[in-house]
CSV table of C-alpha atoms and ligand atoms in Angstrom, one decimal:
chain,number,residue,atom,x,y,z
E,270,MET,CA,14.7,-6.9,16.0
E,271,SER,CA,14.9,-4.1,18.9
E,272,GLY,CA,12.1,-2.2,18.0
E,273,PRO,CA,9.0,-1.2,19.0
E,274,LEU,CA,10.2,1.3,22.0
E,275,SER,CA,8.7,2.1,25.2
E,276,PHE,CA,8.1,5.5,25.9
E,277,GLU,CA,10.3,5.2,29.0
E,278,THR,CA,13.1,3.7,26.8
E,279,LEU,CA,12.8,6.8,24.7
E,280,LYS,CA,13.3,9.3,27.6
E,281,SER,CA,16.4,7.6,28.9
E,282,GLN,CA,17.5,7.7,25.5
E,283,VAL,CA,16.8,11.2,25.0
E,284,ALA,CA,18.4,11.6,28.2
E,285,THR,CA,21.9,10.0,26.9
E,286,GLY,CA,21.6,11.7,24.1
E,287,GLU,CA,21.5,8.6,21.7
E,288,VAL,CA,18.3,10.3,20.3
E,289,ASP,CA,17.6,14.0,19.5
E,290,THR,CA,14.9,13.6,16.8
E,291,VAL,CA,11.6,12.1,16.9
E,292,LEU,CA,9.5,12.0,13.5
E,293,ALA,CA,5.4,12.2,14.1
E,294,CYS,CA,4.1,11.2,11.1
E,295,LEU,CA,0.7,10.6,9.7
E,296,VAL,CA,-0.3,8.3,6.7
E,297,ASP,CA,-2.0,10.5,3.8
E,298,MET,CA,-4.2,9.1,1.2
E,299,GLN,CA,-1.6,8.3,-0.9
E,300,GLY,CA,0.3,6.2,1.9
E,301,ARG,CA,2.8,8.7,2.3
E,302,LEU,CA,4.3,9.4,5.8
E,303,MET,CA,3.7,13.5,6.2
E,304,GLY,CA,4.4,15.2,9.8
E,305,LYS,CA,7.0,16.9,11.6
E,306,ARG,CA,10.5,16.8,13.1
E,307,PHE,CA,10.6,16.9,16.4
E,308,HIS,CA,13.3,18.1,18.9
E,309,ALA,CA,13.3,14.6,20.8
E,310,GLY,CA,13.1,17.3,24.2
E,311,HIS,CA,10.3,18.6,23.2
E,312,PHE,CA,8.2,15.7,21.9
E,313,ILE,CA,9.2,13.9,25.4
E,314,ALA,CA,8.2,17.2,27.2
E,315,SER,CA,4.8,17.7,25.5
E,316,ALA,CA,4.2,17.0,21.8
E,317,TRP,CA,3.9,13.4,22.5
E,318,GLU,CA,0.1,13.9,23.4
E,319,GLU,CA,-0.5,15.4,20.2
E,320,THR,CA,0.5,17.8,17.6
E,321,HIS,CA,-1.4,19.4,14.4
E,322,CYS,CA,-1.3,19.5,11.0
E,323,CYS,CA,-3.3,21.4,7.9
E,324,ASN,CA,-6.2,19.2,7.1
E,325,TYR,CA,-5.3,19.6,3.5
E,326,LEU,CA,-3.5,16.7,4.0
E,327,LEU,CA,-6.0,14.5,3.8
E,328,ALA,CA,-7.5,16.6,0.7
E,329,THR,CA,-4.4,16.9,-1.8
E,330,ASP,CA,-3.0,14.8,-4.8
E,331,LEU,CA,0.6,13.6,-5.5
E,332,GLU,CA,1.6,17.1,-6.1
E,333,MET,CA,0.0,18.8,-2.8
E,334,SER,CA,-2.5,20.7,-4.9
E,335,THR,CA,-5.8,22.2,-3.3
E,336,PRO,CA,-8.5,20.4,-5.6
E,337,GLU,CA,-11.8,22.0,-5.0
E,338,GLY,CA,-14.9,19.6,-4.2
E,339,PHE,CA,-13.6,17.7,-0.8
E,340,ALA,CA,-16.8,18.1,1.4
E,341,SER,CA,-14.2,17.8,4.4
E,342,THR,CA,-12.1,20.8,3.8
E,343,SER,CA,-11.6,23.7,1.2
E,344,TRP,CA,-10.8,27.3,0.9
E,345,GLU,CA,-14.0,28.4,1.7
E,346,LYS,CA,-13.6,26.1,5.4
E,347,GLY,CA,-10.1,27.9,5.6
E,348,TYR,CA,-8.2,24.9,5.8
E,349,GLY,CA,-7.9,24.4,9.3
E,350,ASP,CA,-6.5,21.8,11.7
E,351,TYR,CA,-6.3,18.3,12.5
E,352,VAL,CA,-5.0,16.6,15.8
E,353,MET,CA,-2.4,14.2,15.0
E,354,LYS,CA,-2.2,11.8,17.8
E,355,PRO,CA,1.0,9.8,18.2
E,356,ASP,CA,0.1,6.0,18.7
E,357,LEU,CA,2.9,5.3,21.2
E,358,SER,CA,2.6,1.8,20.4
E,359,THR,CA,4.4,2.4,17.0
E,360,LEU,CA,7.4,4.3,18.2
E,361,ARG,CA,10.4,3.2,17.0
E,362,PRO,CA,14.1,3.5,15.7
E,363,MET,CA,14.7,4.6,12.4
E,364,PRO,CA,18.2,3.0,12.5
E,365,TRP,CA,19.2,4.3,8.9
E,366,LEU,CA,19.0,8.1,10.3
E,367,GLU,CA,21.3,9.2,13.0
E,368,GLY,CA,19.5,9.9,16.4
E,369,THR,CA,16.2,9.6,15.3
E,370,VAL,CA,13.0,7.6,15.8
E,371,MET,CA,9.6,7.8,14.6
E,372,VAL,CA,5.7,7.4,15.7
E,373,LEU,CA,3.1,7.3,13.5
E,374,CYS,CA,-0.1,9.6,14.5
E,375,ASP,CA,-3.7,8.9,14.4
E,376,VAL,CA,-5.5,11.7,12.6
E,377,LEU,CA,-8.2,13.3,15.1
E,378,ASP,CA,-11.0,16.0,14.6
E,379,HIS,CA,-9.5,19.2,16.0
E,380,HIS,CA,-12.9,19.7,17.7
E,381,THR,CA,-14.2,16.5,18.7
E,382,HIS,CA,-11.1,14.8,18.8
E,383,GLU,CA,-13.1,11.8,17.2
E,384,ASP,CA,-10.9,9.6,14.4
E,385,VAL,CA,-11.1,11.8,11.2
E,386,PRO,CA,-13.3,8.8,9.4
E,387,HIS,CA,-11.5,9.1,5.5
E,388,SER,CA,-8.3,8.6,7.4
E,389,PRO,CA,-6.5,5.9,5.9
E,390,ARG,CA,-5.8,4.1,9.5
E,391,ALA,CA,-8.8,5.2,10.7
E,392,MET,CA,-10.4,2.9,7.8
E,393,LEU,CA,-8.4,-0.2,8.5
E,394,LYS,CA,-9.2,0.0,12.3
E,395,THR,CA,-13.0,0.4,11.5
E,396,GLN,CA,-13.0,-2.8,9.3
E,397,ILE,CA,-10.6,-4.6,12.1
E,398,LYS,CA,-13.3,-4.0,15.0
E,399,ARG,CA,-16.0,-5.1,12.5
E,400,LEU,CA,-14.1,-8.3,12.0
E,401,GLU,CA,-13.4,-8.8,15.7
E,402,GLY,CA,-16.9,-8.3,16.5
E,403,LEU,CA,-17.6,-11.5,14.4
E,404,GLY,CA,-14.9,-12.9,16.8
E,405,PHE,CA,-11.7,-13.0,14.1
E,406,ASP,CA,-8.6,-11.5,13.4
E,407,ALA,CA,-7.1,-10.7,10.3
E,408,MET,CA,-3.6,-11.8,9.4
E,409,MET,CA,-2.0,-10.1,6.4
E,410,ALA,CA,0.7,-9.6,4.6
E,411,THR,CA,1.6,-7.0,1.4
E,412,GLU,CA,4.4,-7.6,-0.9
E,413,LEU,CA,6.7,-4.6,-1.8
E,414,GLU,CA,7.8,-4.4,-5.2
E,415,PHE,CA,9.8,-2.0,-6.7
E,416,PHE,CA,12.1,-0.7,-9.4
E,417,LEU,CA,15.8,0.5,-8.5
E,418,PHE,CA,17.8,2.7,-11.0
E,419,GLU,CA,21.3,3.4,-11.8
E,420,GLN,CA,20.6,7.7,-11.1
E,421,SER,CA,19.6,9.2,-8.3
E,422,PHE,CA,16.3,10.9,-7.7
E,423,GLU,CA,17.9,14.9,-8.2
E,424,GLU,CA,19.4,13.4,-11.8
E,425,LEU,CA,16.2,11.6,-13.1
E,426,ARG,CA,14.3,14.5,-11.9
E,427,LYS,CA,16.5,17.3,-13.7
E,428,SER,CA,16.5,14.9,-16.8
E,429,GLY,CA,12.7,15.0,-17.3
E,430,TYR,CA,12.6,11.2,-16.3
E,431,ARG,CA,14.2,10.5,-19.6
E,432,ASN,CA,17.0,7.6,-20.2
E,433,LEU,CA,16.0,5.9,-16.9
E,434,VAL,CA,18.4,3.2,-16.2
E,435,PRO,CA,17.6,0.2,-14.0
E,436,ILE,CA,20.5,-1.1,-11.8
E,437,SER,CA,20.7,-4.3,-13.8
E,438,GLY,CA,20.9,-5.1,-17.2
E,439,TYR,CA,19.0,-8.2,-17.7
E,440,ASN,CA,15.6,-10.1,-15.8
E,441,GLU,CA,17.0,-10.6,-12.6
E,442,ASP,CA,14.0,-12.8,-10.8
E,443,TYR,CA,15.5,-15.1,-8.6
E,444,ASN,CA,19.0,-14.3,-9.7
E,445,ILE,CA,21.9,-14.4,-6.8
E,446,PHE,CA,24.4,-12.8,-9.0
E,447,GLN,CA,22.5,-9.8,-9.8
E,448,THR,CA,21.2,-9.1,-6.4
E,449,THR,CA,24.7,-9.6,-5.0
E,450,LYS,CA,25.8,-6.2,-7.0
E,451,GLU,CA,22.5,-4.5,-5.3
E,452,GLU,CA,23.6,-5.5,-1.3
E,453,HIS,CA,24.8,-2.1,-0.9
E,454,VAL,CA,21.2,-1.0,-1.0
E,455,MET,CA,18.9,-3.9,-0.4
E,456,ARG,CA,21.4,-5.4,2.6
E,457,PRO,CA,20.9,-2.1,4.8
E,458,VAL,CA,16.9,-1.9,3.6
E,459,ARG,CA,16.4,-5.5,5.2
E,460,ASN,CA,19.0,-5.1,8.4
E,461,HIS,CA,17.5,-1.5,9.4
E,462,LEU,CA,14.3,-2.4,9.0
E,463,TRP,CA,14.8,-5.6,11.2
E,464,ASN,CA,16.5,-3.6,13.7
E,465,ALA,CA,13.1,-1.3,13.5
E,466,GLY,CA,11.1,-3.9,14.6
E,467,LEU,CA,9.8,-4.9,10.8
E,468,PRO,CA,9.6,-8.6,10.6
E,469,ILE,CA,11.7,-9.0,7.2
E,470,GLU,CA,11.7,-12.1,5.4
E,471,ASN,CA,13.6,-11.5,2.4
E,472,SER,CA,14.2,-9.5,-0.6
E,473,LYS,CA,14.9,-10.7,-3.6
E,474,GLY,CA,15.4,-10.1,-7.9
E,475,GLU,CA,11.8,-9.7,-9.5
E,476,ALA,CA,10.8,-10.4,-12.9
E,477,GLU,CA,12.1,-7.3,-14.7
E,478,ALA,CA,15.6,-5.6,-14.9
E,479,GLY,CA,16.2,-3.1,-11.9
E,480,GLN,CA,13.1,-4.8,-9.9
E,481,GLU,CA,12.9,-5.8,-6.4
E,482,GLU,CA,10.8,-7.1,-4.1
E,483,LEU,CA,11.0,-6.8,-0.1
E,484,ASN,CA,9.0,-9.5,1.8
E,485,ILE,CA,7.5,-9.1,5.7
E,486,LYS,CA,6.2,-12.2,7.4
E,487,TYR,CA,2.1,-11.5,8.2
E,488,ALA,CA,0.9,-9.9,11.0
E,489,PRO,CA,-2.1,-8.2,12.5
E,490,ALA,CA,-3.3,-6.1,9.4
E,491,LEU,CA,-2.8,-2.9,11.2
E,492,ASP,CA,0.8,-3.7,11.8
E,493,THR,CA,1.2,-4.9,8.2
E,494,ALA,CA,0.0,-1.5,6.7
E,495,ASP,CA,2.5,0.4,9.3
E,496,TYR,CA,5.3,-1.9,8.2
E,497,HIS,CA,4.5,-1.7,4.9
E,498,THR,CA,4.6,2.1,4.7
E,499,ILE,CA,7.6,2.1,7.0
E,500,ALA,CA,9.5,-0.3,4.7
E,501,LYS,CA,8.4,2.0,1.4
E,502,HIS,CA,10.0,5.3,3.1
E,503,ALA,CA,12.7,3.5,4.1
E,504,ILE,CA,13.7,2.1,0.9
E,505,LYS,CA,13.2,5.4,-0.5
E,506,GLU,CA,15.7,6.8,2.2
E,507,ILE,CA,18.1,4.1,2.2
E,508,ALA,CA,18.2,4.1,-1.7
E,509,TRP,CA,18.6,8.0,-2.1
E,510,ALA,CA,21.5,8.1,0.8
E,511,LYS,CA,23.3,5.8,-1.7
E,512,GLY,CA,22.6,7.9,-4.5
E,513,HIS,CA,20.1,5.9,-6.4
E,514,ALA,CA,16.5,6.2,-7.1
E,515,VAL,CA,13.7,3.8,-6.7
E,516,SER,CA,10.2,4.0,-7.7
E,517,PHE,CA,6.8,2.1,-6.8
E,518,LEU,CA,5.0,3.5,-10.1
E,519,SER,CA,2.9,0.6,-10.8
E,520,LYS,CA,4.2,0.7,-14.5
E,521,TRP,CA,7.4,3.1,-15.6
E,522,ASP,CA,7.7,1.6,-19.1
E,523,HIS,CA,5.1,0.4,-21.2
E,524,ASP,CA,7.4,-2.3,-22.4
E,525,ARG,CA,8.5,-3.9,-19.0
E,526,VAL,CA,6.2,-5.4,-16.6
E,527,GLY,CA,4.8,-3.6,-13.6
E,528,SER,CA,5.3,-3.8,-10.1
E,529,SER,CA,2.6,-5.2,-7.7
E,530,SER,CA,1.9,-5.4,-4.2
E,531,HIS,CA,-0.1,-8.5,-3.7
E,532,VAL,CA,-2.4,-9.0,-0.3
E,533,HIS,CA,-2.2,-12.5,1.4
E,534,GLN,CA,-4.9,-12.7,3.7
E,535,SER,CA,-6.2,-15.1,6.1
E,536,LEU,CA,-8.4,-15.1,9.2
E,537,TRP,CA,-7.7,-16.5,12.6
E,538,LYS,CA,-9.7,-17.2,16.0
E,539,ASP,CA,-8.3,-17.4,19.1
E,540,GLY,CA,-4.7,-17.3,17.6
E,541,LYS,CA,-5.7,-20.3,15.6
E,542,PRO,CA,-6.0,-19.8,11.5
E,543,ALA,CA,-10.0,-19.9,10.5
E,544,PHE,CA,-9.5,-20.7,6.9
E,545,TYR,CA,-7.8,-24.1,7.4
E,546,ASP,CA,-10.5,-27.2,7.4
E,547,PRO,CA,-8.4,-30.6,7.0
E,548,SER,CA,-11.6,-32.6,5.5
E,549,ASP,CA,-11.7,-30.2,2.8
E,550,SER,CA,-10.1,-31.1,-0.5
E,551,LEU,CA,-8.0,-27.8,-0.8
E,552,GLY,CA,-8.2,-27.5,3.0
E,553,MET,CA,-10.7,-24.3,2.6
E,554,SER,CA,-13.0,-23.7,5.6
E,555,GLN,CA,-16.6,-22.7,4.8
E,556,LEU,CA,-15.4,-19.6,6.6
E,557,MET,CA,-12.9,-18.8,3.9
E,558,LYS,CA,-15.3,-19.8,1.2
E,559,HIS,CA,-17.5,-17.3,2.1
E,560,TYR,CA,-14.9,-14.5,2.9
E,561,MET,CA,-13.5,-14.9,-0.7
E,562,ALA,CA,-16.9,-15.0,-2.2
E,563,GLY,CA,-17.2,-11.5,-1.2
E,564,LEU,CA,-13.7,-10.6,-2.0
E,565,LEU,CA,-14.4,-11.7,-5.7
E,566,LYS,CA,-17.9,-10.5,-5.8
E,567,TYR,CA,-17.1,-6.9,-4.7
E,568,ALA,CA,-13.5,-6.7,-6.7
E,569,PRO,CA,-15.1,-4.3,-9.2
E,570,ASP,CA,-16.1,-1.7,-6.2
E,571,TYR,CA,-12.8,-1.6,-4.7
E,572,THR,CA,-10.2,-1.8,-7.5
E,573,TYR,CA,-9.9,1.9,-7.1
E,574,PHE,CA,-8.3,1.4,-3.8
E,575,LEU,CA,-5.8,-1.1,-5.5
E,576,ALA,CA,-5.2,0.7,-8.5
E,577,PRO,CA,-5.6,4.5,-7.3
E,578,TYR,CA,-3.8,6.5,-10.5
E,579,ILE,CA,-4.3,6.6,-14.7
E,580,ASN,CA,-1.2,4.7,-14.3
E,581,SER,CA,-2.1,1.8,-12.5
E,582,TYR,CA,-4.3,0.6,-15.3
E,583,LYS,CA,-1.3,0.3,-17.5
E,584,ARG,CA,0.1,-2.6,-15.1
E,585,PHE,CA,-2.7,-5.0,-16.2
E,586,GLN,CA,-1.7,-6.7,-19.3
E,587,LYS,CA,-1.6,-10.4,-20.2
E,588,GLY,CA,1.2,-12.5,-19.9
E,589,THR,CA,3.3,-10.0,-17.4
E,590,PHE,CA,2.5,-11.8,-14.1
E,591,ALA,CA,-0.4,-8.8,-13.3
E,592,PRO,CA,-3.8,-10.0,-13.5
E,593,THR,CA,-6.4,-9.4,-16.2
E,594,ARG,CA,-9.7,-10.9,-14.4
E,595,THR,CA,-11.3,-10.8,-10.9
E,596,ILE,CA,-11.2,-14.9,-10.9
E,597,TRP,CA,-9.9,-17.3,-8.5
E,598,SER,CA,-7.5,-20.3,-8.9
E,599,VAL,CA,-5.2,-22.5,-7.0
E,600,ASP,CA,-1.5,-21.6,-7.4
E,601,ASN,CA,-2.1,-19.9,-10.3
E,602,ARG,CA,0.0,-16.7,-10.7
E,603,THR,CA,-2.6,-15.8,-13.8
E,604,ALA,CA,-5.5,-15.5,-11.6
E,605,GLY,CA,-6.7,-12.1,-9.7
E,606,PHE,CA,-7.0,-14.4,-6.8
E,607,ARG,CA,-4.7,-17.0,-6.2
E,608,LEU,CA,-5.0,-19.6,-3.3
E,609,CYS,CA,-1.8,-20.3,-1.6
E,610,GLY,CA,-0.8,-22.7,1.1
E,611,GLU,CA,-3.8,-25.2,0.0
E,612,GLY,CA,-4.3,-28.0,2.2
E,613,SER,CA,-2.3,-26.4,5.3
E,614,LYS,CA,-2.6,-24.5,8.0
E,615,ALA,CA,-0.8,-21.6,6.2
E,616,VAL,CA,-4.0,-21.8,3.7
E,617,ARG,CA,-4.7,-18.2,2.1
E,618,VAL,CA,-5.6,-15.9,-0.4
E,619,GLU,CA,-3.7,-13.8,-2.3
E,620,CYS,CA,-4.9,-10.7,-4.1
E,621,ARG,CA,-2.9,-9.9,-6.9
E,622,VAL,CA,-4.6,-7.1,-8.4
E,623,GLY,CA,-3.0,-4.2,-6.4
E,624,GLY,CA,-0.3,-2.5,-7.6
E,625,SER,CA,3.0,-0.8,-6.0
E,626,ASP,CA,1.2,2.2,-6.0
E,627,LEU,CA,-1.3,1.0,-3.5
E,628,ASN,CA,-1.9,2.4,0.1
E,629,PRO,CA,-1.6,-0.7,2.0
E,630,TYR,CA,-4.3,0.7,4.5
E,631,LEU,CA,-7.1,1.4,2.0
E,632,ALA,CA,-6.3,-1.8,0.4
E,633,MET,CA,-6.9,-4.1,3.3
E,634,ALA,CA,-9.6,-2.0,4.5
E,635,VAL,CA,-11.5,-2.6,1.6
E,636,GLN,CA,-11.0,-6.3,0.9
E,637,LEU,CA,-11.9,-6.7,4.5
E,638,ALA,CA,-15.1,-4.8,3.9
E,639,ALA,CA,-16.1,-7.2,1.1
E,640,GLY,CA,-14.7,-10.4,2.7
E,641,ILE,CA,-17.0,-9.5,5.6
E,642,LYS,CA,-19.9,-8.7,3.6
E,643,GLY,CA,-19.1,-12.3,2.0
E,644,ILE,CA,-19.2,-13.9,5.7
E,645,GLU,CA,-22.9,-12.3,6.7
E,646,ASP,CA,-24.4,-13.0,3.6
E,647,ALA,CA,-22.8,-16.5,3.3
E,648,LEU,CA,-22.0,-16.0,-0.5
E,649,ASP,CA,-21.4,-19.1,-2.6
E,650,LEU,CA,-17.3,-19.5,-3.8
E,651,ALA,CA,-17.6,-20.7,-7.7
E,652,PRO,CA,-15.4,-23.4,-8.4
E,653,PRO,CA,-11.5,-22.5,-9.1
E,654,THR,CA,-10.4,-21.8,-12.4
E,655,VAL,CA,-8.3,-23.9,-14.1
E,656,GLY,CA,-5.4,-23.1,-16.5
E,657,ASP,CA,-4.6,-19.8,-18.0
E,658,ALA,CA,-6.2,-17.2,-16.5
E,659,TYR,CA,-5.5,-14.5,-19.1
E,660,ALA,CA,-7.4,-16.6,-21.8
E,661,GLY,CA,-10.9,-15.8,-20.9
E,662,ASP,CA,-13.0,-12.5,-20.8
E,663,THR,CA,-15.2,-12.7,-17.8
E,664,GLY,CA,-14.9,-11.0,-14.8
E,665,LEU,CA,-12.2,-8.3,-16.1
E,666,ILE,CA,-10.8,-6.0,-14.1
E,667,PRO,CA,-11.9,-2.4,-14.8
E,668,GLN,CA,-9.8,-1.1,-17.2
E,669,THR,CA,-9.3,2.3,-16.5
E,670,LEU,CA,-9.4,4.7,-13.6
E,671,ARG,CA,-12.4,6.1,-15.0
E,672,ASP,CA,-14.3,2.5,-15.1
E,673,ALA,CA,-13.2,2.1,-11.4
E,674,TYR,CA,-14.4,5.5,-10.1
E,675,VAL,CA,-18.0,4.6,-11.5
E,676,THR,CA,-17.9,1.2,-9.8
E,677,LEU,CA,-16.6,2.9,-6.1
E,678,LYS,CA,-19.2,5.4,-6.7
E,679,ALA,CA,-22.1,3.0,-7.0
E,680,SER,CA,-20.9,0.7,-4.6
E,681,ASP,CA,-23.7,0.2,-2.0
E,682,MET,CA,-21.2,-2.6,-0.1
E,683,LEU,CA,-18.6,0.1,0.4
E,684,ARG,CA,-21.0,3.0,1.1
E,685,ALA,CA,-22.5,0.8,4.0
E,686,ALA,CA,-18.9,-0.2,5.6
E,687,PHE,CA,-17.5,2.8,5.6
E,688,GLY,CA,-19.8,5.8,5.1
E,689,ASP,CA,-21.2,8.0,2.3
E,690,ASP,CA,-18.9,10.8,3.3
E,691,VAL,CA,-15.7,8.3,3.0
E,692,ILE,CA,-16.8,7.1,-0.6
E,693,ASP,CA,-17.5,10.3,-1.8
E,694,HIS,CA,-14.2,11.9,-0.8
E,695,TYR,CA,-12.3,9.0,-2.1
E,696,ALA,CA,-14.8,9.0,-5.3
E,697,ARG,CA,-13.8,13.3,-5.3
E,698,ALA,CA,-10.0,11.9,-5.5
E,699,ALA,CA,-10.2,9.7,-8.4
E,700,GLU,CA,-11.8,12.5,-10.0
E,701,VAL,CA,-9.3,15.0,-9.4
E,702,GLU,CA,-6.9,12.4,-10.8
E,703,ILE,CA,-8.9,12.0,-14.0
E,704,GLU,CA,-9.3,15.6,-14.5
E,705,ASP,CA,-5.9,16.4,-14.1
E,706,PHE,CA,-4.9,13.6,-16.7
E,707,ASP,CA,-7.5,14.8,-19.1
E,708,ARG,CA,-6.3,18.3,-19.3
E,709,VAL,CA,-2.7,17.5,-19.7
E,710,VAL,CA,-1.3,17.0,-23.1
E,711,THR,CA,1.2,13.9,-23.3
E,712,ASP,CA,4.2,13.3,-24.7
E,713,TYR,CA,3.0,10.4,-26.5
E,714,GLU,CA,0.3,12.6,-28.0
E,715,VAL,CA,2.7,14.6,-29.4
E,716,ALA,CA,5.1,12.5,-30.7
E,717,ARG,CA,2.4,10.4,-32.6
E,718,GLY,CA,0.4,13.2,-33.8
E,719,PHE,CA,2.6,16.2,-34.1
E,720,GLU,CA,3.6,15.7,-37.7
E,721,ARG,CA,1.3,13.0,-39.0
E,722,ALA,CA,-1.9,13.9,-37.9
D,1065,ADP,P1,5.6,-16.3,-2.5
D,1065,ADP,O1,5.8,-18.0,-2.9
D,1065,ADP,O2,4.2,-15.9,-3.3
D,1065,ADP,O3,6.4,-15.5,-2.0
D,1065,ADP,P2,5.6,-16.7,0.4
D,1065,ADP,O4,5.6,-18.2,1.2
D,1065,ADP,O5,6.9,-16.4,0.5
D,1065,ADP,O6,5.0,-16.6,-1.2
D,1065,ADP,O7,4.4,-15.8,1.4
D,1065,ADP,C1,4.1,-14.6,0.7
D,1065,ADP,C2,3.6,-14.1,1.9
D,1065,ADP,O8,2.7,-14.4,2.7
D,1065,ADP,C3,4.6,-13.9,3.1
D,1065,ADP,O9,4.9,-12.1,3.4
D,1065,ADP,C4,4.2,-14.4,4.1
D,1065,ADP,O10,4.7,-13.7,5.5
D,1065,ADP,C5,2.8,-14.7,3.9
D,1065,ADP,N1,2.1,-15.4,4.4
D,1065,ADP,C6,2.4,-16.7,4.8
D,1065,ADP,N2,1.3,-17.5,5.8
D,1065,ADP,C7,0.6,-16.3,5.8
D,1065,ADP,C8,-1.1,-16.7,6.3
D,1065,ADP,N3,-1.3,-17.6,6.7
D,1065,ADP,N4,-1.6,-15.6,6.1
D,1065,ADP,C9,-1.3,-14.3,5.7
D,1065,ADP,N5,-0.2,-14.0,5.1
D,1065,ADP,C10,0.8,-15.4,5.3
């Protein structure tokens, strides 16, 4: 691994001409990189201190529209600026782009230079700080699942996303022969990201035709969110450069399984796993039990942040490896929360609720908030569910975005952890998704009812 880069190394690479471009990026509400491409000379001379962006970047939707109803910004407030403050510890090469490095920026208020509280990076930092106050560090990993298609993004967009052809003709779960055929995309993904300083573990075929998974080694939560965001971006760019489209939609076809982003979590103290207790039958410490009890109790409150779109809820189908219930189980992939590494130092909880469309900063921030609340209130953990978790009907995951919006808005836990302004901001974002969908006539409705209604 070669990244991250020191600022001094960047300066010498600019002097030799090895680097000529610096991407300064913030992470938006949707988990995308947004920002500017700097001439490296200008970046090292001045922009490294700060640059600016329009504040609608944290009050928009996937289509970059300007919905009304956000308290933070509006036409009335004139859509002013935010400060983008480069976090130089995140400076790293982007080896898949010529002469280019990138840096992630924190988003600050233009006047006070304080963190913008609803910025995803700030939200995660807030919860990490709370946890540090209790004496713990969060070690997390987020899995990235996605589909790889034969066609390019441009071809599919021009065709209206019709006749999408996944790159393989059959379920390629763990399939080495099929994934060999995809190495022209996945090998550069692994190697370029490794050379950018991301601790890549592996890629593998997933449980559907054309479905891929990338695993990155667990790390402190903020690093994990940065890795996830950079990896997702790189996968899109590398696939695009090879003439292929990828999609991180949770469910692009109702007849196929969806894509997830499982979140593995453990707390550590002084560099040692604090979730492990060898005297417990499953190796779970009391701390872990309280944390998990919080995760389970508040799952309906934070589901929105694991499934932020109308489409996200189409993934929660029985028998697809996507969960339907917020219960926990021991090494059982049918439950919303799976205990992994039981009886060992690697004991951890994997939240399987999130889709591949989640924003990792938000997903981790809200789960830390729920776990912290479980620790603070010393919540009791119910015994694990045994067998097929699809079979019961208690503890169902909110069924639609509208249900998740209602539980989000009513969550005292999230309001206490993040502040009313932040929760109202994201509740408004959920409303925007719902309002837009309610307005649109879909292909499904026309095909079903045009002649027969
Ligand atoms: P699976 O069989 O589900 O693929 P893996 O053993 O590959 O499980 O691990 C999945 C993810 O869990 C990896 O990204 C790994 O780095 C992460 N992981 C392993 N140990 C821990 C831990 N103690 N805390 C958090 N994440 C961990």
